[in-house]
Amino acid sequence: MNNKIGVFDSGKGGLTTLKEIKKILPNEDYIYYADSKNNPYGNKTDEALYNIVKEVVDKLISKEVKLIVIACNTATTKCIEKLRQDYPNMLFVGTEPAIKVACDNNYKNTLVLATPGTIGSERTHELVKKNKKDEQNIILLPCEGLAEAIENSDEVKINKLLDKYLKEYENKNIDSVVLGCTHYPIISDKLKVYFRNSDLIDGNIGVANRVKYILETNNLLTDKKENGTIEFIISKKD
Ligand code: DGL
């Protein structure tokens, strides 16, 4: 019986998502696929990214998962619709920039940080259109190279990129910063330095709640009482 939850990202970013899911579903068994070989996802064409993601999904399905969490905003905003069409029997939960959360909480000036792929996706623009009220201001900021620098733990590059992208917003009354890439919560301390008076928002808790809801409504929650396991698969660059 398929009894595991598959979670994937272009590397370690999705671990921030897995952590939240594990908090509310501790007894489930997980397979985490870190597709470091293909990092970054954020600068791939739609077609190239879909082919990469399809390979990961096939691998997870061969491991008999009952649900797949796309713990990556880029892969979600660009691929989830087609995945649902191509795999009608698989349950998918995606990760999107938490623009709705920022709008619903009435922040006035929201800065959305994400990969160029996510920022350029139709879905992100749809989220703004659907949720933004007239008096709200939403700035979409593509952070080319940042997810890759975080994946490589390249502190010098991370610091340089943060200065390049964020300096000009430091004193602009930004009251919320949406972390629209699952790699970004890893550097939330560094982000806080630029935005001391802003709230950092990520969608991971929402994703975790959604996973629980989908499993519940499909009668797929595990009945195990003991703590679940996590299996890791890591693809590496040649
Ligand atoms: N964690 C991925 C995301 O949420 C990073 C994408 C990338 O590899 O560029 O978008």
PDB file of C-alpha atoms and ligand atoms in Angstrom:
ATOM      1  CA  MET A   1       0.000   0.000   0.000  1.00  0.00           C
ATOM      2  CA  ASN A   2       1.248   3.479  -0.847  1.00  0.00           C
ATOM      3  CA  ASN A   3       1.850   5.029   2.507  1.00  0.00           C
ATOM      4  CA  LYS A   4       4.584   7.651   2.252  1.00  0.00           C
ATOM      5  CA  ILE A   5       4.499  11.357   1.583  1.00  0.00           C
ATOM      6  CA  GLY A   6       6.927  12.484  -1.118  1.00  0.00           C
ATOM      7  CA  VAL A   7       8.411  15.970  -0.778  1.00  0.00           C
ATOM      8  CA  PHE A   8      10.775  17.540  -3.299  1.00  0.00           C
ATOM      9  CA  ASP A   9      12.663  20.695  -4.139  1.00  0.00           C
ATOM     10  CA  SER A  10      15.757  21.715  -6.098  1.00  0.00           C
ATOM     11  CA  GLY A  11      17.836  20.976  -3.019  1.00  0.00           C
ATOM     12  CA  LYS A  12      17.558  21.838   0.643  1.00  0.00           C
ATOM     13  CA  GLY A  13      14.954  24.632   0.453  1.00  0.00           C
ATOM     14  CA  GLY A  14      12.040  22.223   0.775  1.00  0.00           C
ATOM     15  CA  LEU A  15      13.387  21.010   4.104  1.00  0.00           C
ATOM     16  CA  THR A  16      11.827  24.196   5.531  1.00  0.00           C
ATOM     17  CA  THR A  17       8.485  22.877   4.244  1.00  0.00           C
ATOM     18  CA  LEU A  18       9.072  19.318   5.440  1.00  0.00           C
ATOM     19  CA  LYS A  19       9.829  20.633   8.926  1.00  0.00           C
ATOM     20  CA  GLU A  20       6.382  22.268   9.165  1.00  0.00           C
ATOM     21  CA  ILE A  21       4.574  19.215   7.762  1.00  0.00           C
ATOM     22  CA  LYS A  22       6.401  16.896  10.167  1.00  0.00           C
ATOM     23  CA  LYS A  23       5.332  19.119  13.092  1.00  0.00           C
ATOM     24  CA  ILE A  24       1.644  18.494  12.459  1.00  0.00           C
ATOM     25  CA  LEU A  25       1.952  15.000  10.949  1.00  0.00           C
ATOM     26  CA  PRO A  26       4.749  13.400  13.007  1.00  0.00           C
ATOM     27  CA  ASN A  27       3.667   9.790  12.465  1.00  0.00           C
ATOM     28  CA  GLU A  28       3.743   9.857   8.676  1.00  0.00           C
ATOM     29  CA  ASP A  29       6.696   8.396   6.727  1.00  0.00           C
ATOM     30  CA  TYR A  30       8.395  10.777   4.291  1.00  0.00           C
ATOM     31  CA  ILE A  31      10.691  10.598   1.290  1.00  0.00           C
ATOM     32  CA  TYR A  32      12.557  13.849   0.689  1.00  0.00           C
ATOM     33  CA  TYR A  33      14.028  14.281  -2.791  1.00  0.00           C
ATOM     34  CA  ALA A  34      16.665  17.033  -2.967  1.00  0.00           C
ATOM     35  CA  ASP A  35      17.240  17.607  -6.664  1.00  0.00           C
ATOM     36  CA  SER A  36      20.514  19.472  -6.181  1.00  0.00           C
ATOM     37  CA  LYS A  37      21.751  18.270  -9.555  1.00  0.00           C
ATOM     38  CA  ASN A  38      19.233  20.511 -11.291  1.00  0.00           C
ATOM     39  CA  ASN A  39      19.499  23.493  -8.961  1.00  0.00           C
ATOM     40  CA  PRO A  40      18.561  26.225  -9.690  1.00  0.00           C
ATOM     41  CA  TYR A  41      15.065  25.545 -10.993  1.00  0.00           C
ATOM     42  CA  GLY A  42      14.402  29.282 -11.122  1.00  0.00           C
ATOM     43  CA  ASN A  43      16.133  30.069 -14.406  1.00  0.00           C
ATOM     44  CA  LYS A  44      14.959  27.087 -16.496  1.00  0.00           C
ATOM     45  CA  THR A  45      12.535  27.362 -19.402  1.00  0.00           C
ATOM     46  CA  ASP A  46       9.036  26.022 -18.709  1.00  0.00           C
ATOM     47  CA  GLU A  47       9.655  22.954 -20.849  1.00  0.00           C
ATOM     48  CA  ALA A  48      13.078  22.133 -19.385  1.00  0.00           C
ATOM     49  CA  LEU A  49      11.718  22.520 -15.861  1.00  0.00           C
ATOM     50  CA  TYR A  50       8.696  20.328 -16.555  1.00  0.00           C
ATOM     51  CA  ASN A  51      10.925  17.521 -17.845  1.00  0.00           C
ATOM     52  CA  ILE A  52      13.125  17.749 -14.745  1.00  0.00           C
ATOM     53  CA  VAL A  53      10.154  17.783 -12.388  1.00  0.00           C
ATOM     54  CA  LYS A  54       8.488  14.890 -14.210  1.00  0.00           C
ATOM     55  CA  GLU A  55      11.570  12.757 -13.608  1.00  0.00           C
ATOM     56  CA  VAL A  56      11.461  13.522  -9.881  1.00  0.00           C
ATOM     57  CA  VAL A  57       7.727  12.780  -9.730  1.00  0.00           C
ATOM     58  CA  ASP A  58       8.227   9.445 -11.543  1.00  0.00           C
ATOM     59  CA  LYS A  59      10.946   8.508  -9.082  1.00  0.00           C
ATOM     60  CA  LEU A  60       8.715   9.330  -6.099  1.00  0.00           C
ATOM     61  CA  ILE A  61       5.810   7.407  -7.623  1.00  0.00           C
ATOM     62  CA  SER A  62       8.091   4.376  -8.082  1.00  0.00           C
ATOM     63  CA  LYS A  63       8.681   4.618  -4.319  1.00  0.00           C
ATOM     64  CA  GLU A  64       4.921   4.249  -3.740  1.00  0.00           C
ATOM     65  CA  VAL A  65       4.017   7.633  -2.325  1.00  0.00           C
ATOM     66  CA  LYS A  66       0.395   8.524  -1.555  1.00  0.00           C
ATOM     67  CA  LEU A  67       0.814  12.280  -1.995  1.00  0.00           C
ATOM     68  CA  ILE A  68       3.524  14.539  -3.436  1.00  0.00           C
ATOM     69  CA  VAL A  69       4.388  17.927  -1.950  1.00  0.00           C
ATOM     70  CA  ILE A  70       6.045  20.266  -4.417  1.00  0.00           C
ATOM     71  CA  ALA A  71       8.114  22.135  -1.829  1.00  0.00           C
ATOM     72  CA  CYS A  72       9.223  24.669  -4.386  1.00  0.00           C
ATOM     73  CA  ASN A  73       7.430  27.815  -5.499  1.00  0.00           C
ATOM     74  CA  THR A  74       9.055  27.773  -8.927  1.00  0.00           C
ATOM     75  CA  ALA A  75       8.049  24.191  -9.748  1.00  0.00           C
ATOM     76  CA  THR A  76       4.557  24.771  -8.350  1.00  0.00           C
ATOM     77  CA  THR A  77       3.752  27.987 -10.157  1.00  0.00           C
ATOM     78  CA  LYS A  78       5.091  26.609 -13.442  1.00  0.00           C
ATOM     79  CA  CYS A  79       4.250  22.900 -13.387  1.00  0.00           C
ATOM     80  CA  ILE A  80       1.466  21.920 -10.996  1.00  0.00           C
ATOM     81  CA  GLU A  81      -1.407  22.307 -13.451  1.00  0.00           C
ATOM     82  CA  LYS A  82       0.221  20.106 -16.056  1.00  0.00           C
ATOM     83  CA  LEU A  83       1.276  17.572 -13.411  1.00  0.00           C
ATOM     84  CA  ARG A  84      -2.334  17.255 -12.268  1.00  0.00           C
ATOM     85  CA  GLN A  85      -3.372  16.644 -15.877  1.00  0.00           C
ATOM     86  CA  ASP A  86      -0.615  14.119 -16.562  1.00  0.00           C
ATOM     87  CA  TYR A  87      -0.974  12.250 -13.236  1.00  0.00           C
ATOM     88  CA  PRO A  88      -4.727  12.280 -12.525  1.00  0.00           C
ATOM     89  CA  ASN A  89      -4.400   9.564  -9.864  1.00  0.00           C
ATOM     90  CA  MET A  90      -1.742  11.300  -7.791  1.00  0.00           C
ATOM     91  CA  LEU A  91      -2.462  13.882  -5.098  1.00  0.00           C
ATOM     92  CA  PHE A  92      -0.287  17.014  -5.327  1.00  0.00           C
ATOM     93  CA  VAL A  93       0.086  19.836  -2.835  1.00  0.00           C
ATOM     94  CA  GLY A  94       2.014  22.868  -4.064  1.00  0.00           C
ATOM     95  CA  THR A  95       3.817  25.842  -2.543  1.00  0.00           C
ATOM     96  CA  GLU A  96       2.969  29.322  -3.752  1.00  0.00           C
ATOM     97  CA  PRO A  97       4.231  32.744  -2.663  1.00  0.00           C
ATOM     98  CA  ALA A  98       2.047  33.665   0.343  1.00  0.00           C
ATOM     99  CA  ILE A  99       0.657  36.788  -1.349  1.00  0.00           C
ATOM    100  CA  LYS A 100      -2.879  35.957  -0.189  1.00  0.00           C
ATOM    101  CA  VAL A 101      -1.710  35.809   3.437  1.00  0.00           C
ATOM    102  CA  ALA A 102      -0.067  39.243   3.126  1.00  0.00           C
ATOM    103  CA  CYS A 103      -3.181  40.747   1.526  1.00  0.00           C
ATOM    104  CA  ASP A 104      -5.635  39.122   3.957  1.00  0.00           C
ATOM    105  CA  ASN A 105      -3.616  40.504   6.870  1.00  0.00           C
ATOM    106  CA  ASN A 106      -3.906  44.022   5.468  1.00  0.00           C
ATOM    107  CA  TYR A 107      -0.241  44.797   5.034  1.00  0.00           C
ATOM    108  CA  LYS A 108       0.156  48.003   3.065  1.00  0.00           C
ATOM    109  CA  ASN A 109       3.572  47.541   1.438  1.00  0.00           C
ATOM    110  CA  THR A 110       4.538  43.986   0.621  1.00  0.00           C
ATOM    111  CA  LEU A 111       7.791  42.942  -0.991  1.00  0.00           C
ATOM    112  CA  VAL A 112       7.683  39.503  -2.632  1.00  0.00           C
ATOM    113  CA  LEU A 113      11.085  37.832  -2.970  1.00  0.00           C
ATOM    114  CA  ALA A 114      11.274  34.841  -5.322  1.00  0.00           C
ATOM    115  CA  THR A 115      13.191  33.325  -8.209  1.00  0.00           C
ATOM    116  CA  PRO A 116      12.891  34.923 -11.675  1.00  0.00           C
ATOM    117  CA  GLY A 117      10.829  31.868 -12.685  1.00  0.00           C
ATOM    118  CA  THR A 118       8.284  32.361  -9.920  1.00  0.00           C
ATOM    119  CA  ILE A 119       8.070  36.126 -10.361  1.00  0.00           C
ATOM    120  CA  GLY A 120       7.591  35.720 -14.112  1.00  0.00           C
ATOM    121  CA  SER A 121       4.937  33.009 -13.788  1.00  0.00           C
ATOM    122  CA  GLU A 122       1.316  33.654 -14.699  1.00  0.00           C
ATOM    123  CA  ARG A 123       0.247  32.166 -11.366  1.00  0.00           C
ATOM    124  CA  THR A 124       2.138  34.779  -9.317  1.00  0.00           C
ATOM    125  CA  HIS A 125       0.522  37.624 -11.272  1.00  0.00           C
ATOM    126  CA  GLU A 126      -2.852  35.951 -10.860  1.00  0.00           C
ATOM    127  CA  LEU A 127      -2.301  35.782  -7.077  1.00  0.00           C
ATOM    128  CA  VAL A 128      -1.627  39.537  -6.995  1.00  0.00           C
ATOM    129  CA  LYS A 129      -4.648  40.320  -9.156  1.00  0.00           C
ATOM    130  CA  LYS A 130      -6.959  38.120  -7.099  1.00  0.00           C
ATOM    131  CA  ASN A 131      -5.902  39.246  -3.630  1.00  0.00           C
ATOM    132  CA  LYS A 132      -4.543  42.809  -3.706  1.00  0.00           C
ATOM    133  CA  LYS A 133      -6.868  45.537  -2.455  1.00  0.00           C
ATOM    134  CA  ASP A 134      -6.698  49.023  -3.975  1.00  0.00           C
ATOM    135  CA  GLU A 135      -4.859  50.557  -1.053  1.00  0.00           C
ATOM    136  CA  GLN A 136      -2.224  47.812  -1.000  1.00  0.00           C
ATOM    137  CA  ASN A 137       1.111  47.933  -2.754  1.00  0.00           C
ATOM    138  CA  ILE A 138       2.868  44.753  -3.849  1.00  0.00           C
ATOM    139  CA  ILE A 139       6.377  44.764  -5.269  1.00  0.00           C
ATOM    140  CA  LEU A 140       7.573  41.616  -7.065  1.00  0.00           C
ATOM    141  CA  LEU A 141      11.349  41.265  -6.812  1.00  0.00           C
ATOM    142  CA  PRO A 142      13.189  38.507  -8.717  1.00  0.00           C
ATOM    143  CA  CYS A 143      16.325  37.468  -6.837  1.00  0.00           C
ATOM    144  CA  GLU A 144      18.396  35.792  -9.536  1.00  0.00           C
ATOM    145  CA  GLY A 145      21.108  33.552  -8.089  1.00  0.00           C
ATOM    146  CA  LEU A 146      19.999  33.718  -4.458  1.00  0.00           C
ATOM    147  CA  ALA A 147      18.502  30.205  -4.207  1.00  0.00           C
ATOM    148  CA  GLU A 148      21.646  28.807  -5.826  1.00  0.00           C
ATOM    149  CA  ALA A 149      23.935  30.674  -3.409  1.00  0.00           C
ATOM    150  CA  ILE A 150      21.884  29.351  -0.473  1.00  0.00           C
ATOM    151  CA  GLU A 151      21.991  25.828  -1.910  1.00  0.00           C
ATOM    152  CA  ASN A 152      25.787  26.091  -2.095  1.00  0.00           C
ATOM    153  CA  SER A 153      26.030  27.722   1.380  1.00  0.00           C
ATOM    154  CA  ASP A 154      28.052  30.463  -0.333  1.00  0.00           C
ATOM    155  CA  GLU A 155      27.925  33.125   2.397  1.00  0.00           C
ATOM    156  CA  VAL A 156      29.926  35.725   0.438  1.00  0.00           C
ATOM    157  CA  LYS A 157      27.623  35.457  -2.552  1.00  0.00           C
ATOM    158  CA  ILE A 158      24.484  35.457  -0.382  1.00  0.00           C
ATOM    159  CA  ASN A 159      25.600  38.685   1.354  1.00  0.00           C
ATOM    160  CA  LYS A 160      26.510  40.310  -1.944  1.00  0.00           C
ATOM    161  CA  LEU A 161      23.186  39.440  -3.561  1.00  0.00           C
ATOM    162  CA  LEU A 162      21.167  40.579  -0.548  1.00  0.00           C
ATOM    163  CA  ASP A 163      22.894  43.952  -0.667  1.00  0.00           C
ATOM    164  CA  LYS A 164      22.337  44.211  -4.395  1.00  0.00           C
ATOM    165  CA  TYR A 165      18.620  43.388  -4.245  1.00  0.00           C
ATOM    166  CA  LEU A 166      17.463  44.662  -0.866  1.00  0.00           C
ATOM    167  CA  LYS A 167      19.413  47.820  -0.001  1.00  0.00           C
ATOM    168  CA  GLU A 168      17.050  50.070  -1.916  1.00  0.00           C
ATOM    169  CA  TYR A 169      14.022  48.747  -0.016  1.00  0.00           C
ATOM    170  CA  GLU A 170      15.481  49.124   3.462  1.00  0.00           C
ATOM    171  CA  ASN A 171      13.812  52.454   4.194  1.00  0.00           C
ATOM    172  CA  LYS A 172      10.733  52.132   2.046  1.00  0.00           C
ATOM    173  CA  ASN A 173       8.179  51.312   4.775  1.00  0.00           C
ATOM    174  CA  ILE A 174       7.926  47.685   3.745  1.00  0.00           C
ATOM    175  CA  ASP A 175       5.673  46.078   6.364  1.00  0.00           C
ATOM    176  CA  SER A 176       5.718  42.506   5.053  1.00  0.00           C
ATOM    177  CA  VAL A 177       8.193  40.442   3.097  1.00  0.00           C
ATOM    178  CA  VAL A 178       6.889  37.311   1.395  1.00  0.00           C
ATOM    179  CA  LEU A 179       9.523  34.583   1.191  1.00  0.00           C
ATOM    180  CA  GLY A 180       8.425  33.216  -2.168  1.00  0.00           C
ATOM    181  CA  CYS A 181      11.137  30.585  -2.391  1.00  0.00           C
ATOM    182  CA  THR A 182      11.538  27.739   0.069  1.00  0.00           C
ATOM    183  CA  HIS A 183      15.297  28.355   0.239  1.00  0.00           C
ATOM    184  CA  TYR A 184      14.777  31.833   1.715  1.00  0.00           C
ATOM    185  CA  PRO A 185      13.585  30.919   5.249  1.00  0.00           C
ATOM    186  CA  ILE A 186      17.061  29.388   5.690  1.00  0.00           C
ATOM    187  CA  ILE A 187      18.483  32.943   5.645  1.00  0.00           C
ATOM    188  CA  SER A 188      15.663  34.655   7.538  1.00  0.00           C
ATOM    189  CA  ASP A 189      18.148  36.092  10.099  1.00  0.00           C
ATOM    190  CA  LYS A 190      20.023  37.842   7.323  1.00  0.00           C
ATOM    191  CA  LEU A 191      16.777  39.116   5.787  1.00  0.00           C
ATOM    192  CA  LYS A 192      15.655  40.487   9.131  1.00  0.00           C
ATOM    193  CA  VAL A 193      18.691  42.803   9.139  1.00  0.00           C
ATOM    194  CA  TYR A 194      17.264  44.649   6.122  1.00  0.00           C
ATOM    195  CA  PHE A 195      13.688  44.577   7.362  1.00  0.00           C
ATOM    196  CA  ARG A 196      13.774  44.985  11.134  1.00  0.00           C
ATOM    197  CA  ASN A 197      10.240  46.343  11.301  1.00  0.00           C
ATOM    198  CA  SER A 198       8.653  44.029   8.768  1.00  0.00           C
ATOM    199  CA  ASP A 199       7.032  40.650   9.151  1.00  0.00           C
ATOM    200  CA  LEU A 200       8.552  37.821   7.148  1.00  0.00           C
ATOM    201  CA  ILE A 201       5.872  35.548   5.708  1.00  0.00           C
ATOM    202  CA  ASP A 202       6.367  32.113   4.231  1.00  0.00           C
ATOM    203  CA  GLY A 203       3.740  29.693   3.033  1.00  0.00           C
ATOM    204  CA  ASN A 204       5.064  26.588   4.749  1.00  0.00           C
ATOM    205  CA  ILE A 205       2.479  26.418   7.549  1.00  0.00           C
ATOM    206  CA  GLY A 206      -0.282  26.772   4.964  1.00  0.00           C
ATOM    207  CA  VAL A 207       1.246  23.935   2.940  1.00  0.00           C
ATOM    208  CA  ALA A 208       1.428  21.708   6.030  1.00  0.00           C
ATOM    209  CA  ASN A 209      -2.238  22.365   6.868  1.00  0.00           C
ATOM    210  CA  ARG A 210      -3.217  21.629   3.300  1.00  0.00           C
ATOM    211  CA  VAL A 211      -1.346  18.290   3.332  1.00  0.00           C
ATOM    212  CA  LYS A 212      -3.185  17.297   6.509  1.00  0.00           C
ATOM    213  CA  TYR A 213      -6.543  18.347   5.079  1.00  0.00           C
ATOM    214  CA  ILE A 214      -6.034  16.439   1.803  1.00  0.00           C
ATOM    215  CA  LEU A 215      -4.951  13.265   3.605  1.00  0.00           C
ATOM    216  CA  GLU A 216      -7.865  13.519   6.019  1.00  0.00           C
ATOM    217  CA  THR A 217     -10.481  14.064   3.324  1.00  0.00           C
ATOM    218  CA  ASN A 218      -9.085  11.160   1.288  1.00  0.00           C
ATOM    219  CA  ASN A 219      -8.946   8.926   4.330  1.00  0.00           C
ATOM    220  CA  LEU A 220      -5.197   8.506   3.867  1.00  0.00           C
ATOM    221  CA  LEU A 221      -3.763   9.542   7.225  1.00  0.00           C
ATOM    222  CA  THR A 222      -1.519   6.880   8.703  1.00  0.00           C
ATOM    223  CA  ASP A 223      -2.858   4.968  11.689  1.00  0.00           C
ATOM    224  CA  LYS A 224       0.662   4.365  13.020  1.00  0.00           C
ATOM    225  CA  LYS A 225       1.200   5.564  16.560  1.00  0.00           C
ATOM    226  CA  GLU A 226       5.004   5.749  16.517  1.00  0.00           C
ATOM    227  CA  ASN A 227       7.125   8.532  15.029  1.00  0.00           C
ATOM    228  CA  GLY A 228       7.492   8.329  11.238  1.00  0.00           C
ATOM    229  CA  THR A 229      10.681   7.953   9.175  1.00  0.00           C
ATOM    230  CA  ILE A 230      12.346  10.233   6.631  1.00  0.00           C
ATOM    231  CA  GLU A 231      14.199   8.755   3.680  1.00  0.00           C
ATOM    232  CA  PHE A 232      16.473  11.122   1.742  1.00  0.00           C
ATOM    233  CA  ILE A 233      17.295  10.967  -1.951  1.00  0.00           C
ATOM    234  CA  ILE A 234      19.839  13.508  -3.170  1.00  0.00           C
ATOM    235  CA  SER A 235      20.745  14.026  -6.802  1.00  0.00           C
ATOM    236  CA  LYS A 236      24.208  15.515  -7.206  1.00  0.00           C
ATOM    237  CA  LYS A 237      25.875  17.475 -10.015  1.00  0.00           C
ATOM    238  CA  ASP A 238      28.368  15.280 -11.995  1.00  0.00           C
TER     239      ASP A 238
HETATM  240  N1  DGL B   1      13.174  26.386  -3.393  1.00  0.00           N
HETATM  241  C1  DGL B   1      12.893  26.740  -4.776  1.00  0.00           C
HETATM  242  C2  DGL B   1      11.662  27.659  -4.792  1.00  0.00           C
HETATM  243  O1  DGL B   1      10.885  27.654  -3.848  1.00  0.00           O
HETATM  244  C3  DGL B   1      14.151  27.251  -5.381  1.00  0.00           C
HETATM  245  C4  DGL B   1      14.105  27.296  -6.852  1.00  0.00           C
HETATM  246  C5  DGL B   1      15.438  27.251  -7.545  1.00  0.00           C
HETATM  247  O2  DGL B   1      16.088  26.215  -7.486  1.00  0.00           O
HETATM  248  O3  DGL B   1      15.764  28.235  -8.226  1.00  0.00           O
HETATM  249  O4  DGL B   1      11.402  28.367  -5.731  1.00  0.00           O
END
